[in-house]
Short mmCIF file of C-alpha atoms in Angstrom, two decimals:
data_model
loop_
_atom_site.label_atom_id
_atom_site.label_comp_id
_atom_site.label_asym_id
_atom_site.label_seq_id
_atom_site.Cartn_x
_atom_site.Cartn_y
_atom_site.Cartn_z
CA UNK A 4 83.94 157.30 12.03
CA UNK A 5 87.07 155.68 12.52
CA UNK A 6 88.00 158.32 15.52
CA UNK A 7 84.85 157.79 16.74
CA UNK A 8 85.35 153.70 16.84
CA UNK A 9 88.96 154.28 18.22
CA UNK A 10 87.58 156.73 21.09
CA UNK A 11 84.66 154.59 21.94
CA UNK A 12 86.99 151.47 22.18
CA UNK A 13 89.36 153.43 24.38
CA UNK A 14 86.64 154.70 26.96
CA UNK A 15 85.47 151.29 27.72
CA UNK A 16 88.83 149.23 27.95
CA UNK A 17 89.38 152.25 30.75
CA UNK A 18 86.75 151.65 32.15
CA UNK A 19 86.64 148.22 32.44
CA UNK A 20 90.30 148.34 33.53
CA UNK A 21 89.36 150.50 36.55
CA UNK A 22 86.28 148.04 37.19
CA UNK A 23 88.64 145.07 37.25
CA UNK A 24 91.00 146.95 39.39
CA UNK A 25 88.56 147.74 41.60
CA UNK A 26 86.92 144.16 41.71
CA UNK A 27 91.00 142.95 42.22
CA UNK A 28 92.12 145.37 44.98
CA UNK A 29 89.04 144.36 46.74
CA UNK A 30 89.88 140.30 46.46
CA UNK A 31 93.69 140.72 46.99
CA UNK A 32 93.55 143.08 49.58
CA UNK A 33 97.09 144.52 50.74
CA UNK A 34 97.00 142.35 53.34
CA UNK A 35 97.28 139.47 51.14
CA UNK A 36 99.90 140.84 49.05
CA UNK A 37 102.40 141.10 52.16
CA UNK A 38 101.02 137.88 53.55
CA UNK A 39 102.74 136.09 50.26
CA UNK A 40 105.99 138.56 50.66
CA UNK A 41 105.38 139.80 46.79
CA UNK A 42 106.60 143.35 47.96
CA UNK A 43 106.85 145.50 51.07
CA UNK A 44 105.34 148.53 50.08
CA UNK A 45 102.13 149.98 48.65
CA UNK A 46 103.85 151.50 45.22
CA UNK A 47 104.67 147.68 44.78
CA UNK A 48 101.17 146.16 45.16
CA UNK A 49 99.25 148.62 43.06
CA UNK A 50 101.66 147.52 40.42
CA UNK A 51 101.12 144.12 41.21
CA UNK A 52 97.34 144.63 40.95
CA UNK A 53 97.28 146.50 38.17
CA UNK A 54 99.15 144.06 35.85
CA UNK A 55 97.20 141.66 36.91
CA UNK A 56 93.83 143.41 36.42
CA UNK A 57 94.96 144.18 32.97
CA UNK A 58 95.55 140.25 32.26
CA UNK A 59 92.20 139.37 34.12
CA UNK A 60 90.25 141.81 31.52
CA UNK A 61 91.52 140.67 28.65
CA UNK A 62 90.53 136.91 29.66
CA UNK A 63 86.96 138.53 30.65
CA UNK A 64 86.87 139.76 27.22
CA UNK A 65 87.32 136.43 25.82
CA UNK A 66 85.04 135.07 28.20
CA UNK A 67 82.35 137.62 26.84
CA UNK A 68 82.93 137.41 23.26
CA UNK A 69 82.66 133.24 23.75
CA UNK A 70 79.79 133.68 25.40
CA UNK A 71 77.80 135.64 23.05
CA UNK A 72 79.29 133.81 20.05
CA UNK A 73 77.90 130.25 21.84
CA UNK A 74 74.11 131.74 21.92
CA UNK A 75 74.73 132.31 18.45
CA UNK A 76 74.74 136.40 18.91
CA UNK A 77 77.39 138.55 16.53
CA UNK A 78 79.92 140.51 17.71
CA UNK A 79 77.76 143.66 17.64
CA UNK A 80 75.50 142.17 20.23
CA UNK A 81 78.30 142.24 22.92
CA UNK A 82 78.33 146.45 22.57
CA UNK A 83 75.64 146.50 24.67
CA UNK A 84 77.23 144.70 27.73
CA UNK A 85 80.65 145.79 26.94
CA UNK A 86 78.67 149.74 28.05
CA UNK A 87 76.92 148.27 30.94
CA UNK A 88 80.22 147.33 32.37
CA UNK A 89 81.76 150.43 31.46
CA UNK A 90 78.90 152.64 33.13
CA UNK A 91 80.19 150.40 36.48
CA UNK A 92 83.59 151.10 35.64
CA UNK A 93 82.98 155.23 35.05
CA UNK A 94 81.33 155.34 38.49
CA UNK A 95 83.96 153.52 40.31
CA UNK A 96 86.25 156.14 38.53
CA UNK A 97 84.40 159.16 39.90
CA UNK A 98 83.84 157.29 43.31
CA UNK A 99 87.66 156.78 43.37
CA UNK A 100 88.92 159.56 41.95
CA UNK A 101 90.89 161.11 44.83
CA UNK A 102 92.33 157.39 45.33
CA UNK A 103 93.58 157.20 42.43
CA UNK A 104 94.80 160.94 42.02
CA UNK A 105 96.90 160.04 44.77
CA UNK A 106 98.32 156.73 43.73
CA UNK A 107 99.57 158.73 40.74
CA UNK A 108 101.14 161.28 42.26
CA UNK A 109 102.57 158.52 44.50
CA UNK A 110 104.43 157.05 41.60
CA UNK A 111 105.79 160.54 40.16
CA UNK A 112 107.96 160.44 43.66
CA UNK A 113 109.56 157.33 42.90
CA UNK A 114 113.19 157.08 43.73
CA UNK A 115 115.32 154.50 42.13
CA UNK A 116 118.58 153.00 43.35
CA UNK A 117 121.62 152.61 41.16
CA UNK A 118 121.84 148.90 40.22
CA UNK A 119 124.91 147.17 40.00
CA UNK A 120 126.77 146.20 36.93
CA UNK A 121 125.69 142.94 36.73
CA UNK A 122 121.81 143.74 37.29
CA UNK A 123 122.80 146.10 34.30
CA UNK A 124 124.21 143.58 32.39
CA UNK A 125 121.46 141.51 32.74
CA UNK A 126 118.47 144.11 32.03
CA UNK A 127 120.73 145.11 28.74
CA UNK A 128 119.96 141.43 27.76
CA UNK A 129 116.41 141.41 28.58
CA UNK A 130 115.59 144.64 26.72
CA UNK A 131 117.51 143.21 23.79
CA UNK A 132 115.63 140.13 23.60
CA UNK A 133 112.00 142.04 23.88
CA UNK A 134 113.13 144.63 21.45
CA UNK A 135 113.60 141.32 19.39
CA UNK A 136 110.58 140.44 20.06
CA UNK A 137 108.63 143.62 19.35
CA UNK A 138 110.31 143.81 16.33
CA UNK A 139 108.79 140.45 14.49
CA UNK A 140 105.68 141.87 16.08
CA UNK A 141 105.48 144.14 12.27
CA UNK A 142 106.00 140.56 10.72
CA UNK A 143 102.55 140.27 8.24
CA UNK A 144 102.47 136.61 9.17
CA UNK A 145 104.92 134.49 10.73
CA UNK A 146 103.15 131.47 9.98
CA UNK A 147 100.83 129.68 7.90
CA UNK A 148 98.54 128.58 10.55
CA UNK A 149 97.49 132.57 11.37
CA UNK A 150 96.21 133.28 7.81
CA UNK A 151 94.26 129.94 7.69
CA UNK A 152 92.78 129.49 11.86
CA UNK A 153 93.79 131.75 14.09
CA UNK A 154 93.79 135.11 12.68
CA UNK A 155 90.89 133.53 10.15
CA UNK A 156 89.02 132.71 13.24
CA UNK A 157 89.46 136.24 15.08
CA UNK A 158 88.35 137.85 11.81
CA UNK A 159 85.01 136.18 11.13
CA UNK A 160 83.52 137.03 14.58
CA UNK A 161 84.41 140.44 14.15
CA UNK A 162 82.91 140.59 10.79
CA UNK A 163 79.11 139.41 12.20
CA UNK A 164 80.02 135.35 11.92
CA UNK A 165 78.40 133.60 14.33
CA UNK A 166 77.88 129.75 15.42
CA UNK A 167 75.32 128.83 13.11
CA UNK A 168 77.53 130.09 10.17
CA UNK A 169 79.68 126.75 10.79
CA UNK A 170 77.28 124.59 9.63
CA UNK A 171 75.60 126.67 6.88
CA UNK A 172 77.33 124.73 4.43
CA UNK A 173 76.97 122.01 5.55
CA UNK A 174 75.05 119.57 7.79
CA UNK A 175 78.56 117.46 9.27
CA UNK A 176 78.73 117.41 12.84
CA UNK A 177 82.52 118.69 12.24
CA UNK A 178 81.03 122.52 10.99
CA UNK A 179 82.70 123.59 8.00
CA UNK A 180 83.72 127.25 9.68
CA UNK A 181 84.41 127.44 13.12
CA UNK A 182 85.64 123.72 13.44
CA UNK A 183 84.99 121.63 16.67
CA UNK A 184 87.01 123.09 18.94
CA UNK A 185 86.50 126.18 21.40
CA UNK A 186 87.63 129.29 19.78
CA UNK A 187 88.38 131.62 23.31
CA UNK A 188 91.88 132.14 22.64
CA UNK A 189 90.83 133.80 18.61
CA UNK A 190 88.05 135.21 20.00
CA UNK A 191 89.54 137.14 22.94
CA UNK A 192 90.83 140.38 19.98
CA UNK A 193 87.67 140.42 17.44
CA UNK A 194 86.54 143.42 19.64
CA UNK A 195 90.11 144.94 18.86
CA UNK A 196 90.36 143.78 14.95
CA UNK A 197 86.28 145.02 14.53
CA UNK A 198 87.79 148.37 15.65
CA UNK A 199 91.39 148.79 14.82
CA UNK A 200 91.16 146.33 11.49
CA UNK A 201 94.47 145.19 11.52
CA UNK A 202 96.45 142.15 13.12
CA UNK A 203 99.48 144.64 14.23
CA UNK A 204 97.34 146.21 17.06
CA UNK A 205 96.64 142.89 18.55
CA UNK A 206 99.92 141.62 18.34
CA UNK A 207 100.82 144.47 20.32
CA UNK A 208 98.35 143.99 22.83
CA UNK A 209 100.14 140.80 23.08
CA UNK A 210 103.59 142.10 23.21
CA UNK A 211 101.85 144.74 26.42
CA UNK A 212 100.46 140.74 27.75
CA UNK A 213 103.71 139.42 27.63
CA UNK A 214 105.43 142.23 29.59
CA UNK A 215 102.85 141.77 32.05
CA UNK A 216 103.57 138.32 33.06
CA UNK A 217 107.19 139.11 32.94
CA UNK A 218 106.17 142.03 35.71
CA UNK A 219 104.20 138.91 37.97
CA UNK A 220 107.01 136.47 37.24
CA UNK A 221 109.77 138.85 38.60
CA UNK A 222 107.69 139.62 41.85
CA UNK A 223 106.82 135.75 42.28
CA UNK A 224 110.93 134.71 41.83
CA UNK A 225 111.45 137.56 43.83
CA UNK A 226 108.92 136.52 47.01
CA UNK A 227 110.34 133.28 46.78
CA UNK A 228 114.51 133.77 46.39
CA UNK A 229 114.40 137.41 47.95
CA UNK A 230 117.16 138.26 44.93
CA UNK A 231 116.74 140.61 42.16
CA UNK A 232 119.57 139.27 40.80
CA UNK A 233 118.07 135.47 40.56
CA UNK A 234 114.40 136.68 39.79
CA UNK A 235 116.08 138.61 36.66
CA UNK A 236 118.03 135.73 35.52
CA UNK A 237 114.64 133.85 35.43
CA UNK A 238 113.22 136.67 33.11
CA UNK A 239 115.47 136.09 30.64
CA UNK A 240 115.74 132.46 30.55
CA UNK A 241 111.41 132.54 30.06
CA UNK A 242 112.27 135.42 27.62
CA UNK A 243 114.34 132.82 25.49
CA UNK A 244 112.75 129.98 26.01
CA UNK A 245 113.48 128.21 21.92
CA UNK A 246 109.06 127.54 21.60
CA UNK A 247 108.61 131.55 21.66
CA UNK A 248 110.59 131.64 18.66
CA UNK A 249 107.54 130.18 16.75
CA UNK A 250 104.49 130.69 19.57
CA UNK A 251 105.61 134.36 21.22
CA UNK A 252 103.38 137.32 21.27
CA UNK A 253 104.27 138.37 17.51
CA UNK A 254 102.28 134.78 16.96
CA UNK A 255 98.80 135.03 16.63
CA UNK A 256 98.82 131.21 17.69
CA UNK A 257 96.77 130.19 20.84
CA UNK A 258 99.55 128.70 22.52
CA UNK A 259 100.70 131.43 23.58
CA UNK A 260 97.09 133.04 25.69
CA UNK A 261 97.69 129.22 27.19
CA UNK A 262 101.26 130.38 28.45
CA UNK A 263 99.93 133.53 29.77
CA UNK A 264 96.87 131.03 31.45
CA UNK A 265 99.32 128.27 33.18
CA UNK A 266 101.57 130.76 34.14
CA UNK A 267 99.07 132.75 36.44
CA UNK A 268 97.72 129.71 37.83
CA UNK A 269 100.88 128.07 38.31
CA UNK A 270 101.92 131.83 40.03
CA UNK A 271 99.12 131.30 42.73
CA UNK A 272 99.40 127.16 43.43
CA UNK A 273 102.54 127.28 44.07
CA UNK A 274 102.92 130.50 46.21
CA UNK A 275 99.81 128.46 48.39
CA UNK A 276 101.41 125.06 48.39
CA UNK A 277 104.94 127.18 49.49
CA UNK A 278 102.66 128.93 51.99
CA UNK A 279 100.78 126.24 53.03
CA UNK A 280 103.45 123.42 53.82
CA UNK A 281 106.27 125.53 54.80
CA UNK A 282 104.44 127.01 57.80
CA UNK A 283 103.21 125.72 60.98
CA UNK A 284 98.98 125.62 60.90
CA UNK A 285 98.93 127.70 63.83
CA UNK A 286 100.73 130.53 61.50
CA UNK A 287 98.26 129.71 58.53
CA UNK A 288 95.58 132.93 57.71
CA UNK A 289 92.74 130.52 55.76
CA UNK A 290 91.24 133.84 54.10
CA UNK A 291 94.74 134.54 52.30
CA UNK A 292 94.75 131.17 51.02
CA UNK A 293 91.72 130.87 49.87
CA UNK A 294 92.02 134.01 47.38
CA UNK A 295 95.23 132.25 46.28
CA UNK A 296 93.28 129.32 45.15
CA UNK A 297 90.52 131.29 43.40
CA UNK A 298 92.89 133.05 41.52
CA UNK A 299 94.50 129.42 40.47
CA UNK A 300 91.39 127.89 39.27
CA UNK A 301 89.92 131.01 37.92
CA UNK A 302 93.10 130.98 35.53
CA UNK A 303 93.03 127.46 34.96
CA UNK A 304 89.53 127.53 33.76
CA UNK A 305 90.87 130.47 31.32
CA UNK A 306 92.95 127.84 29.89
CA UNK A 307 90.93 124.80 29.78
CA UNK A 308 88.43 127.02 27.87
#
């Protein structure tokens, strides 16, 4: 049963993933990508998509599970969309299959260039620090506040706890369960923990978010500075930045799906507003700008929620 579970999770985070690539590539068209100078090549922007399609479907997961736990539906209810999506996602993989064949076989032919000591020096650091990282990811708990909210939280919906358990003890306005406040950020793994049981998987889907946004954040620096050099230097100051000693990825603590939230809209606002104000009108494309700002609110609303 437990393969089963496992398998069944798998086949619909791929094919969601391929649904939200699609739905991506489609919004941020190539076009777009070179329009912002995030790369120069097509290797580079179906990385660039794909990272961010993967951080775009774990929000929409958190999006679904908060919707379905607000109309007072368990965790069991959301099945039934979660395979709906997926049946979009498995025909835009059969539809696409020669596409993506190809983009594979693309990436096989990669050639890299020898980097210099000092871009050596540097990634040395920055692989250090994550393997830091990933290694309090095995930590049980790293703090008090995981055992009593935020892991507490992510385990109830995923056991069949739903809204009307917070007051079924009683009648306070201030719930005795969930609390008051919006629980997207705990609610984002229960899927993962209702499959997987354990708080080490998610922590590692965390660890998978956090190289993701280290991915965007280089090609952002990089658009902007056109150095490598610079754009890794800014990887490893966010990489050490003294709150992820407490809030990181190993966390279970909200602050840190906020981070990954701010970050991507703060990505897209101020690549427009660089875009926008540094250019002459005349040299302005509105259509690029406006999926620029989507993407900023979208992400913003991630974070308010």
């Amino acid at each position: 049963m437990f393969a089963l579970n496992i398998s069944l999770f798998f086949f619909i985070f791929i094919c969601q993933l391929f649904l939200t690539f699609y739905a991506v590539n489609k919004l941020f068209n190539k076009e777009t990508f070179y329009y912002y100078n995030f790369g120069n090549n097509e290797k580079e922007y179906t990385f660039f998509i794909i990272n961010l399609s993967l951080l775009l479907l774990i929000f929409l997961q958190g999006a679904i599970n908060n919707n379905f736990f607000y109309l007072n539906l368990n965790i069991y209810k959301t099945f039934y969309f979660q395979i709906f999506l997926s049946c979009f996602g498995l025909y835009f993989i059969f539809k696409k299959f020669n596409y993506i064949k190809l983009k594979l076989i693309n990436y096989s032919k990669i050639k890299f260039k020898t980097p210099s000591v000092e871009t050596i020096f540097l990634l040395f650091l920055i692989l250090l620090n994550l393997v830091i990282i990933l290694n309090r990811t095995f930590v049980e708990w790293n703090d008090q506040d995981e055992i009593t909210q935020y892991g507490y939280y992510t385990r109830l919906f995923a056991e069949g706890w739903t809204l009307k358990d917070n007051f079924y003890f009683n009648l306070k306005q201030t719930g005795e369960v969930f609390g008051v406040f919006t629980r997207f950020s705990e609610l984002i793994f229960s899927s993962t923990y209702l499959v997987f049981e354990s708080f080490f998987i998610i922590k590692l889907f965390r660890f998978i978010l956090f190289l993701n946004i280290l991915f965007l954040l280089y090609i952002f620096i990089n658009s902007l500075t056109k150095s490598s050099y610079i754009s890794l230097i800014f990887l490893l100051l966010v990489i050490v930045i003294p709150e992820f000693s407490y809030v990181g990825s190993f966390s279970l603590k909200v602050d840190f799906i906020l981070f990954l939230t701010e970050t991507l809209s703060l990505i897209f606002l101020i690549s427009f507003i660089n875009k926008y104000f540094c250019f002459n009108n005349a040299d302005i494309e509105i259509s690029f700008l406006n999926v620029f700002i989507f993407f900023a609110v979208l992400f913003s609303i991630f974070g308010f929620a």
